[in-house]
Short mmCIF file of C-alpha atoms and ligand atoms in Angstrom, two decimals:
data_model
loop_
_atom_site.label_atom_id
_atom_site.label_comp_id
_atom_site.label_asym_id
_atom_site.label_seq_id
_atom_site.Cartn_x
_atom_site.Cartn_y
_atom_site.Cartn_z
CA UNK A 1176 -21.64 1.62 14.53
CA UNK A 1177 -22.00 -0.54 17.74
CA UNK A 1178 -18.46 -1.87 19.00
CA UNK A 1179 -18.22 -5.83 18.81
CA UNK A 1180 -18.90 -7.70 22.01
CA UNK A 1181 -15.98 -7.78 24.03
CA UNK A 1182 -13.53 -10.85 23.49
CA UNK A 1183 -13.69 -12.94 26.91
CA UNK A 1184 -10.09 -13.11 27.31
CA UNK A 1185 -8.70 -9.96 27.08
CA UNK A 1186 -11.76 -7.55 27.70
CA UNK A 1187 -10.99 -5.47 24.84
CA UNK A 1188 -13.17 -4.40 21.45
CA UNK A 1189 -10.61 -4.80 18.75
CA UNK A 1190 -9.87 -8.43 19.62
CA UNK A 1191 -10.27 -10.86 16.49
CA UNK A 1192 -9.63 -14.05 17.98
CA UNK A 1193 -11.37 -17.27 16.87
CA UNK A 1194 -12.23 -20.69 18.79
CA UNK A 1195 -11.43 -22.27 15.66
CA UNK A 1196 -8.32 -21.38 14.72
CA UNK A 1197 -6.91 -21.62 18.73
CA UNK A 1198 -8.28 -25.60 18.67
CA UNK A 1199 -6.30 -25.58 15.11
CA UNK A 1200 -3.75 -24.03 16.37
CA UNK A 1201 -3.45 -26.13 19.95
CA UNK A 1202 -4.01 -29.61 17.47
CA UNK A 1203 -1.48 -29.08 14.95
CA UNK A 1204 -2.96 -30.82 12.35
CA UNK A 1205 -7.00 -32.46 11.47
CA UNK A 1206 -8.84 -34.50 9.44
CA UNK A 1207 -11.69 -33.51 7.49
CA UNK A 1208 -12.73 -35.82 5.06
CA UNK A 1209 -10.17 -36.17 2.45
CA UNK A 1210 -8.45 -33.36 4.14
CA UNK A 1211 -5.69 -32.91 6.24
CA UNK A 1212 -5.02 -29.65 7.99
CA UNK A 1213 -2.22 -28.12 9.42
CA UNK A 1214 -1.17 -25.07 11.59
CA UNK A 1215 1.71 -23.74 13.03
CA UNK A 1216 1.70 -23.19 16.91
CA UNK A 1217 2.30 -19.68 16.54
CA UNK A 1218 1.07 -17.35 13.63
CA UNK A 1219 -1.02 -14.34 13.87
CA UNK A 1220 -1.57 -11.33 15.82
CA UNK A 1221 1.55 -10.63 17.68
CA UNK A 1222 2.04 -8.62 20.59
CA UNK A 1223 2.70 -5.15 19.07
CA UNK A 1224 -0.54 -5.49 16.80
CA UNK A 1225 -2.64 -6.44 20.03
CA UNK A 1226 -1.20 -3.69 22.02
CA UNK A 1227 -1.63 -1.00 18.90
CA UNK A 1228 -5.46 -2.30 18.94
CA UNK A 1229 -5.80 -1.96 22.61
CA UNK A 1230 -4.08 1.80 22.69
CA UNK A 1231 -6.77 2.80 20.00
CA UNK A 1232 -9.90 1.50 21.88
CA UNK A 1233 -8.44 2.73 25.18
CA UNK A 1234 -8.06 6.40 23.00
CA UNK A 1235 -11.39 6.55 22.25
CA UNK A 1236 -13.04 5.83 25.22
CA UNK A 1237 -10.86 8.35 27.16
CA UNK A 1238 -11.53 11.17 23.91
CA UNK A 1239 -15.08 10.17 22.78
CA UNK A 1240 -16.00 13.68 21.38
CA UNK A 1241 -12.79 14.46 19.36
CA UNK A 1242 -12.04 14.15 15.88
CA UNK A 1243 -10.07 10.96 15.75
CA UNK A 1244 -7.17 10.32 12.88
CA UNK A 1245 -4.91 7.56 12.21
CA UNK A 1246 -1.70 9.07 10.56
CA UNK A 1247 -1.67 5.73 8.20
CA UNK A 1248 -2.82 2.10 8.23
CA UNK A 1249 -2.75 1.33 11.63
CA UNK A 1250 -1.28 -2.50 10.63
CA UNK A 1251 -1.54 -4.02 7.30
CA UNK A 1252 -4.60 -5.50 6.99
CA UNK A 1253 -7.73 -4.24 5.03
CA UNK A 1254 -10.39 -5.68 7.64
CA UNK A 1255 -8.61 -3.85 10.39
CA UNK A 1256 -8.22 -0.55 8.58
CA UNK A 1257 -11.81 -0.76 7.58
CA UNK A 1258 -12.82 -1.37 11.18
CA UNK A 1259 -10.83 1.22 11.98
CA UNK A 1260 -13.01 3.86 10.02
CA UNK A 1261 -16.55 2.09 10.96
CA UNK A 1262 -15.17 3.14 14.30
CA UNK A 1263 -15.10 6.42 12.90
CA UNK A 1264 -11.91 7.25 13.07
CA UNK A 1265 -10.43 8.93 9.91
CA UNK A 1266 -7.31 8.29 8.08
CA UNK A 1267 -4.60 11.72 7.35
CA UNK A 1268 -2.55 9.86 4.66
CA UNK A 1269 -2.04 6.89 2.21
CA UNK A 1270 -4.88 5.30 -0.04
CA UNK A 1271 -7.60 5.89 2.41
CA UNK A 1272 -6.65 10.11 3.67
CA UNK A 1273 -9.36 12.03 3.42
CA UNK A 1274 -8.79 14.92 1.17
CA UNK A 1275 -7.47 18.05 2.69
CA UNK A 1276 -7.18 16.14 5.98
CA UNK A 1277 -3.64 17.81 7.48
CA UNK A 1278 -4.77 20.92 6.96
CA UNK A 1279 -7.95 20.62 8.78
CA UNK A 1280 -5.51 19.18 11.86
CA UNK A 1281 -6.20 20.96 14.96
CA UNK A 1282 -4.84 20.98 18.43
CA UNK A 1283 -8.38 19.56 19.22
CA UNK A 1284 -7.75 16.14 17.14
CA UNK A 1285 -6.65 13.26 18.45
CA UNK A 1286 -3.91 11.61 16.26
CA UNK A 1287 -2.86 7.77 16.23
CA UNK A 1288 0.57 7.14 15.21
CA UNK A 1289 0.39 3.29 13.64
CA UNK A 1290 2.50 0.31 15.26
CA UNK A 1291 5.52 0.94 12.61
CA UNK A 1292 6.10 4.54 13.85
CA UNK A 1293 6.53 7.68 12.06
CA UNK A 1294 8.88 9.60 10.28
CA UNK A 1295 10.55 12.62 12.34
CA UNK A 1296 9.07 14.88 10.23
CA UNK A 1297 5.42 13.43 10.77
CA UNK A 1298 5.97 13.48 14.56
CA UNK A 1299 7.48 17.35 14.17
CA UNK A 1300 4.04 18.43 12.29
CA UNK A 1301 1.97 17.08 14.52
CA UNK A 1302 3.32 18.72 17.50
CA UNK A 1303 3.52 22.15 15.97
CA UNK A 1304 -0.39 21.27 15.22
CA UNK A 1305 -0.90 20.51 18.89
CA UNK A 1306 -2.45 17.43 18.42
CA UNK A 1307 -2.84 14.57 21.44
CA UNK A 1308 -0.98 12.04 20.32
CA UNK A 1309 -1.72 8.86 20.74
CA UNK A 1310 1.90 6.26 19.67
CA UNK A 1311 1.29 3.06 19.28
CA UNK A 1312 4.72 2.74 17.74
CA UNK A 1313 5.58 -0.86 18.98
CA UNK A 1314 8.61 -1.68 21.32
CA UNK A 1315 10.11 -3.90 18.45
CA UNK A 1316 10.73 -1.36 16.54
CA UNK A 1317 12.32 0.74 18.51
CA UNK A 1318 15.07 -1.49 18.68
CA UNK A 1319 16.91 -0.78 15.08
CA UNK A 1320 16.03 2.93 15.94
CA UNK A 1321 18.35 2.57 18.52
CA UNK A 1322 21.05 0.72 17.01
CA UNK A 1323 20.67 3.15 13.85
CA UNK A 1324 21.35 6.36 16.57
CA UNK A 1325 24.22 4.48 17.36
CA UNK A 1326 25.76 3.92 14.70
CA UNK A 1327 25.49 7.43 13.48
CA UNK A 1328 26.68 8.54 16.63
CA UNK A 1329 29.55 6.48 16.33
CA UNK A 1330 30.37 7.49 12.38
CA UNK A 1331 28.87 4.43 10.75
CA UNK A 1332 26.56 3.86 7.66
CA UNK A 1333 23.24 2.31 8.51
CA UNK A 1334 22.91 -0.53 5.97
CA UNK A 1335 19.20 -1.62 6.39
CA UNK A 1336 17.87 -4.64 5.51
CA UNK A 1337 14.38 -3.66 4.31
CA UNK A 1338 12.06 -2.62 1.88
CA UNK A 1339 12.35 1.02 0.77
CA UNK A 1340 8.81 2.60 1.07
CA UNK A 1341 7.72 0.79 4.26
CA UNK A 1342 6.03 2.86 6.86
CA UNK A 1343 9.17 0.60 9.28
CA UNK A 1344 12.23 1.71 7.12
CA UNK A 1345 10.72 5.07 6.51
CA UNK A 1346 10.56 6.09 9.99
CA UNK A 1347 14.24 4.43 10.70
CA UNK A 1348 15.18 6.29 7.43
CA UNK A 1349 13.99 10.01 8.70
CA UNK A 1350 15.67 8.95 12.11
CA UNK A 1351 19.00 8.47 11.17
CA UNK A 1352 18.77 11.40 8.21
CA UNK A 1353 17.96 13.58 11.27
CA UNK A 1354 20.82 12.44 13.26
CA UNK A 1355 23.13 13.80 10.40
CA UNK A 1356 24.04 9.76 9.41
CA UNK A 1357 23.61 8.28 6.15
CA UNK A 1358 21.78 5.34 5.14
CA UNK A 1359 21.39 2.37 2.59
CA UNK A 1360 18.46 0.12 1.78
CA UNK A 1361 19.06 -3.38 0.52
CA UNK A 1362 16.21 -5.81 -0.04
CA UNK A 1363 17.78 -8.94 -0.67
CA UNK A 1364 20.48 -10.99 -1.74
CA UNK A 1365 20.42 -9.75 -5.38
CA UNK A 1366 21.20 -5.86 -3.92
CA UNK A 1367 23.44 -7.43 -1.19
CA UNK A 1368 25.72 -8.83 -4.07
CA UNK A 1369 25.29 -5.86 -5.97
CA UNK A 1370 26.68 -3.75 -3.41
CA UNK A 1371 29.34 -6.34 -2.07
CA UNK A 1372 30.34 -6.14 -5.95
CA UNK A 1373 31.24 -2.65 -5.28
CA UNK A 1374 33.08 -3.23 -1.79
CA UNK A 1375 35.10 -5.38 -3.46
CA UNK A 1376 36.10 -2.52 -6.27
CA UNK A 1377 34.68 -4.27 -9.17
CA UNK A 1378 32.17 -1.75 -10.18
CA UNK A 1379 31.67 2.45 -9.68
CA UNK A 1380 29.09 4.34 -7.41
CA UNK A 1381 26.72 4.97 -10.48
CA UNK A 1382 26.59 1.07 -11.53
CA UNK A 1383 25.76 0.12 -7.72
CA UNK A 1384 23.26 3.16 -7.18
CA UNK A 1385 21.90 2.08 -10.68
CA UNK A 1386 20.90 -1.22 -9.62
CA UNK A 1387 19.31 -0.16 -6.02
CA UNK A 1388 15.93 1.25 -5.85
CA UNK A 1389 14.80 4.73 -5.95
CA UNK A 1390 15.03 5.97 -2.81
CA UNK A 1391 17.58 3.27 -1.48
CA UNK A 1392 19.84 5.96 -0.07
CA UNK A 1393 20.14 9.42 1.65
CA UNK A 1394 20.49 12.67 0.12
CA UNK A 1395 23.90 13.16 -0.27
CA UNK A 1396 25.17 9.74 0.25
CA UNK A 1397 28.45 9.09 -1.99
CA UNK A 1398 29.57 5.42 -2.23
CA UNK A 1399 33.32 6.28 -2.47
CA UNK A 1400 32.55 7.83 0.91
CA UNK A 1401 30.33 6.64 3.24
CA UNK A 1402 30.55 2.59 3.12
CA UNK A 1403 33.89 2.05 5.20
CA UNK A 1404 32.21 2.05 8.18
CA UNK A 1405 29.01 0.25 8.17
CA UNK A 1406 26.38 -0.89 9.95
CA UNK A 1407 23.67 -3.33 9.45
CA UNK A 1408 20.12 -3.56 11.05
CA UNK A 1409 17.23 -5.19 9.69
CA UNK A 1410 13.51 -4.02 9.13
CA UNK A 1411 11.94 -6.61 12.04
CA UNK A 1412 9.77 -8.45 9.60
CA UNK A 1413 12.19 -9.48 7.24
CA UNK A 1414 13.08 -13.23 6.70
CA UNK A 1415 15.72 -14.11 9.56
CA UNK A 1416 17.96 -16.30 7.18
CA UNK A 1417 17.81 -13.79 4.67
CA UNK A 1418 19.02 -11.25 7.48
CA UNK A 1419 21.69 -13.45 8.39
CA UNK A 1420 22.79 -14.41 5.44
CA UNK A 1421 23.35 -10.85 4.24
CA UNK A 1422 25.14 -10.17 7.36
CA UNK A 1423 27.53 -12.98 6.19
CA UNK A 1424 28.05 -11.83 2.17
CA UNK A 1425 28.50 -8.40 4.09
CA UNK A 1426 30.90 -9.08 6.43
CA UNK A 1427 33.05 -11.10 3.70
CA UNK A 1428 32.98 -7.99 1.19
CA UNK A 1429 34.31 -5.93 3.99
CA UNK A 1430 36.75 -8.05 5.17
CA UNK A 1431 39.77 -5.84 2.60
CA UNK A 1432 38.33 -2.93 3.89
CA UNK A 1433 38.69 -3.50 7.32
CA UNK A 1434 42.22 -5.25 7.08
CA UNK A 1435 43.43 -2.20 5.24
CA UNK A 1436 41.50 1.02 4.92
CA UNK A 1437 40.89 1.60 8.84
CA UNK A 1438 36.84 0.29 7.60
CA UNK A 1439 34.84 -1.89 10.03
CA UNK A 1440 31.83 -4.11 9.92
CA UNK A 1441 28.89 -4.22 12.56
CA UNK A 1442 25.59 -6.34 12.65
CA UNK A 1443 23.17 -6.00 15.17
CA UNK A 1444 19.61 -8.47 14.64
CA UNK A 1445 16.81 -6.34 14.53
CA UNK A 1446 13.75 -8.82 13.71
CA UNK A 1447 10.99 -9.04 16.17
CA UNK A 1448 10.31 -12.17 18.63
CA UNK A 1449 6.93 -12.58 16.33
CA UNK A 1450 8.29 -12.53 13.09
CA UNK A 1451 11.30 -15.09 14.49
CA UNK A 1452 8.58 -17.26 16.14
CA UNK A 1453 5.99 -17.37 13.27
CA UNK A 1454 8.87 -17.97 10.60
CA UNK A 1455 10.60 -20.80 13.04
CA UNK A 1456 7.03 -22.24 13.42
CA UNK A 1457 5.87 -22.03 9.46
CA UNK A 1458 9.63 -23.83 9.11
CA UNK A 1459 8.78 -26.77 11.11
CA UNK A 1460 5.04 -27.29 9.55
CA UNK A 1461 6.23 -27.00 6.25
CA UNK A 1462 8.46 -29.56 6.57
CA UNK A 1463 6.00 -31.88 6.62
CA UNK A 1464 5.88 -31.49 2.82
CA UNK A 1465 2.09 -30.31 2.39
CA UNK A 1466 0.57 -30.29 -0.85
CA UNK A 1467 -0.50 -26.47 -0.45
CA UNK A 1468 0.58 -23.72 2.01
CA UNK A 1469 -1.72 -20.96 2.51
CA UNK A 1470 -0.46 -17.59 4.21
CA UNK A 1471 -3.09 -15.47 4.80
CA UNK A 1472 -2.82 -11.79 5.28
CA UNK A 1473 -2.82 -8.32 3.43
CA UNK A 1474 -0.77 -7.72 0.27
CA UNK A 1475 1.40 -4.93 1.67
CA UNK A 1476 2.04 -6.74 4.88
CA UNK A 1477 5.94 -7.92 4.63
CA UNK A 1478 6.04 -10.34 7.75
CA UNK A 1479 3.09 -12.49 5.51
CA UNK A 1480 4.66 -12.13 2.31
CA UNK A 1481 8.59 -13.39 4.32
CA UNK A 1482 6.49 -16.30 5.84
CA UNK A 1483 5.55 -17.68 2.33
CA UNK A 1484 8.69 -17.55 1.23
CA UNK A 1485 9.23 -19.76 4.12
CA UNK A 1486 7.15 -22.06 2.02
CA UNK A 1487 9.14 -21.66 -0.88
CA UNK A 1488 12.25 -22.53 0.60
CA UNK A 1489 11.09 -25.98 1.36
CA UNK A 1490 9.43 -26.17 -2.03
CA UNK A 1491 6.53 -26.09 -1.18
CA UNK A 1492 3.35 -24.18 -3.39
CA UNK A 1493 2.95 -21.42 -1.17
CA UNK A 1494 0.55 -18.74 -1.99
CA UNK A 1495 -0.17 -15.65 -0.05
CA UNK A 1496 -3.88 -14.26 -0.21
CA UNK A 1497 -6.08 -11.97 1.76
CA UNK A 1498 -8.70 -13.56 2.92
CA UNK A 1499 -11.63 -16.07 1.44
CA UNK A 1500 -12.35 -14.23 -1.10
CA UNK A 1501 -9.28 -15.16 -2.62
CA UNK A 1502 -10.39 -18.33 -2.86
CA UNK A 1503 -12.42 -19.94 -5.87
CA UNK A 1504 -12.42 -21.76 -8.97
CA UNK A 1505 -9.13 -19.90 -9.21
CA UNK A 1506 -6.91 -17.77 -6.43
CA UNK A 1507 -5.95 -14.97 -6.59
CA UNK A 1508 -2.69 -14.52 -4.69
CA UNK A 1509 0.57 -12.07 -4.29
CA UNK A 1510 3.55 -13.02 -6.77
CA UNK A 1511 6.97 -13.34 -5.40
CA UNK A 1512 9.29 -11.43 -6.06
CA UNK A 1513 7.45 -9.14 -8.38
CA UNK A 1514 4.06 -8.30 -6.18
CA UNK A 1515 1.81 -8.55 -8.52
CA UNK A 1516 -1.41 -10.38 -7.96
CA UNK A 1517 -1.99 -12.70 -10.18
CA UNK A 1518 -4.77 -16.00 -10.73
CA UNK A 1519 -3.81 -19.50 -10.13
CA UNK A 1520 -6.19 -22.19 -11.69
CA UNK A 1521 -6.11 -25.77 -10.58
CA UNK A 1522 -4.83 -24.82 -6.84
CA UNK A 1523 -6.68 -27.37 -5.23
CA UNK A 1524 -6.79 -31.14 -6.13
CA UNK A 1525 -10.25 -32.19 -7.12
CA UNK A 1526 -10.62 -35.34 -5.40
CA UNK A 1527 -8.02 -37.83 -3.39
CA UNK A 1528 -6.43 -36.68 -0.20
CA UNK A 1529 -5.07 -33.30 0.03
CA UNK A 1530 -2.82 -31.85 3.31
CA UNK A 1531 -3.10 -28.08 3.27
CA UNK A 1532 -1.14 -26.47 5.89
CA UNK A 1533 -2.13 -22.50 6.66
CA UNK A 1534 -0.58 -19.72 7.98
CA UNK A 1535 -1.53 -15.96 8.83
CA UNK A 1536 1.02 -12.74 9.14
CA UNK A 1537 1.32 -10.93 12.46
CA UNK A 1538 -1.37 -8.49 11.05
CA UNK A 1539 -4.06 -11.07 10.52
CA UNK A 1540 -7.17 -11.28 12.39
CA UNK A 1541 -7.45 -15.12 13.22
CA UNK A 1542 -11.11 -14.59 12.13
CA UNK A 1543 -10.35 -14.43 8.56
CA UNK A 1544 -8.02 -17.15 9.06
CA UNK A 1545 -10.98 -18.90 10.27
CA UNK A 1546 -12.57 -18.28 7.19
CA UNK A 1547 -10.51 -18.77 4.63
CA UNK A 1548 -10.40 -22.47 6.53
CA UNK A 1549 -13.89 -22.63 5.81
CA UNK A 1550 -13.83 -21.76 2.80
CA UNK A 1551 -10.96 -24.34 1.74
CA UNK A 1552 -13.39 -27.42 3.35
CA UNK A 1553 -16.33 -25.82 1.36
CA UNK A 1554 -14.51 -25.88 -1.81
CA UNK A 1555 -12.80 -29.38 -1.28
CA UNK A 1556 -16.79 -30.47 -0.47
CA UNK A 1557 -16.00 -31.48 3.43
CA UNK A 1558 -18.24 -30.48 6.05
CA UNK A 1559 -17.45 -27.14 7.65
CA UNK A 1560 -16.03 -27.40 10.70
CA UNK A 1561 -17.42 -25.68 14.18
CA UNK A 1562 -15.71 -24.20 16.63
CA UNK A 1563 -15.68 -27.14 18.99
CA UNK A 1564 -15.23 -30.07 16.66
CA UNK A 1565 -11.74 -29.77 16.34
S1 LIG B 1296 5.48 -7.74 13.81
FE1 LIG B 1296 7.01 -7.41 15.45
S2 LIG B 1296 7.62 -5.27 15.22
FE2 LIG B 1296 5.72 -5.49 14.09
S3 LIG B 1296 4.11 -4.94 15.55
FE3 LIG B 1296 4.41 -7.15 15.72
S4 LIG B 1296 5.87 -7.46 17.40
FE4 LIG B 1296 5.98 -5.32 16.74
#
């Protein structure tokens, strides 16, 4: 396949920017007809993804004749990842591994570990392989690795404010298992409570691991035993006022615990500038009380499915989709809390004025942004807008 033409700003391939959607952006808000549109100063591609895309392209220019592998989805975003293997570059594990693929690994290949990072493990076979490795694990995240060291280090539980399967919370998982710690994943307020219920003596180790997900905790981890002494990061695309608001029911819970049991409380914020910037900037546009919020980005991203919560917090009809095919006589969106896509008929007013305001995670490319805009003036019957007009 022949790499795109270079964007003009930054000189690299994997660049997705649009014109459109950085007049959008720079406006705040446009009319179209019997549209209004909205967007948030900052949404997108944030640093980490840009510098993950960068390390790639930079990879295979400096190894053009080697087998090429990304350990996993490089971000969270189908158009990426299928870039990613026009590019030719083949994928070791999750929906898209190529069959037998670790076993072929040589210490010829060239291996891409994705922005998230790895688990221990991962990294281990991978240098008894001999593979180059190329880490595009992104500074961000390195931060709650290195509180989580800590605070095994210093004999504390890591609570983690995540989602249990995440490539993010995996790798922090394998760290601190590694590091001879323990470690507990709540999601959101619902487990928070659930395990504050238990702090607070009012139910037993197998009601509280009961009502936690698969997986939540380490091997060996014993409630009577290892919650004392905890400490509390957060996965860094997780809502912010979720995060803090955890850290507060936490903190409260503990409070008997570290008054009389020699227990103590620590909570260190682990979300990324990106994810604090887009959700702050979704906040404010949202206010304005649009008719419809679009967030646009892949399913299994959690930064896009946080900032439409965003929208529901304001009460505002928030739905997060992929792109514009989403988009029809019905939409086909993510369901919160459950995940499930479902259909949504009657999304868009037929005729009077309509403000939609729009959104993308920090795994979007602002292209398909600028298409599912498109595709929202096509289907509303207002002129499509070009790149200049705005
Ligand atoms: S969302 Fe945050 S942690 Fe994730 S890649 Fe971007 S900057 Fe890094």
């Amino acid at each position: 396949m022949t790499p795109p033409e270079s964007y003009p700003e930054t000189g690299h391939r994997y660049t997705y920017r649009s014109a459109l959607v950085d007049r959008l952006r720079a406006a705040g808000q446009v009319r179209v007809g019997r549209l209004r549109l909205l967007m948030p100063q900052s949404l997108g591609f944030c640093w980490g993804v840009d510098r993950a895309l960068a390390m790639v392209q930079d990879a295979r220019q400096r190894f053009p004749d080697r087998r090429m592998w990304l350990l996993n989805s490089i971000i969270h975003n189908p158009k990426v990842n299928a870039d990613m293997r026009e590019f030719g570059i083949r994928f070791l594990k999750g929906k898209h591994a190529a069959p037998g693929a670790l076993e072929e690994l040589t210490d010829k290949d060239v291996v891409i570990v994705p922005a998230f990072s790895a688990m221990i493990e991962e990294m281990q076979f991978l240098k008894e392989r001999g593979c180059e490795v190329v880490d595009t694990t992104c500074p961000w995240v390195i931060k709650p690795h290195k509180r989580a060291e800590k605070y095994v280090r210093e004999g504390y539980t890591t609570i983690i404010h995540g989602t249990v399967g995440h490539d993010e919370t995996r790798s922090t998982c394998s760290l601190v298992t590694h590091r001879g710690g323990h470690f507990l994943v709540v999601h959101d307020l619902g487990e928070t409570d659930l395990l504050c219920t238990f702090l607070r003596g009012k139910i037993d180790s197998a009601e509280l691991m009961a009502g936690l997900h698969p997986g939540a905790a380490s091997e060996g981890f014993r409630p009577a035993d290892h919650l004392d002494r905890i400490g509390l990061i957060n996965q860094t695309t997780m809502l912010a006022s979720e995060s803090r608001e955890i850290g507060n029911r936490l903190k409260s819970a503990m409070e008997p615990r570290m008054s009389e049991l020699g227990g103590d409380f620590l909570d260190f914020d682990t979300i990324c500038r990106a994810t604090q910037d887009n959700q702050d900037a979704t906040s404010a546009m949202v206010a304005e009380s649009p008719d419809l919020f679009l967030v646009v980005g892949g399913f299994d991203s959690s930064n896009t499915n946080n900032l439409a919560r965003v929208g529901d917090a304001a009460f505002v009809p928030a739905y997060h989709i992929d792109g514009p095919t989403s988009l029809g006589d019905v939409l086909t969106c993510r369901e919160r809390p459950s995940g499930r896509l479902i259909q949504v008929k009657d999304w868009l007013p037929k005729d009077g004025p309509v403000t939609v305001a729009f959104t993308a995670g920090a795994s979007t490319p602002d292209t398909v942004l600028a298409d599912v805009v498109q595709r929202v003036l096509q289907l509303a019957g207002a002129t499509p807008l070009d790149d200049f007009m705005v």
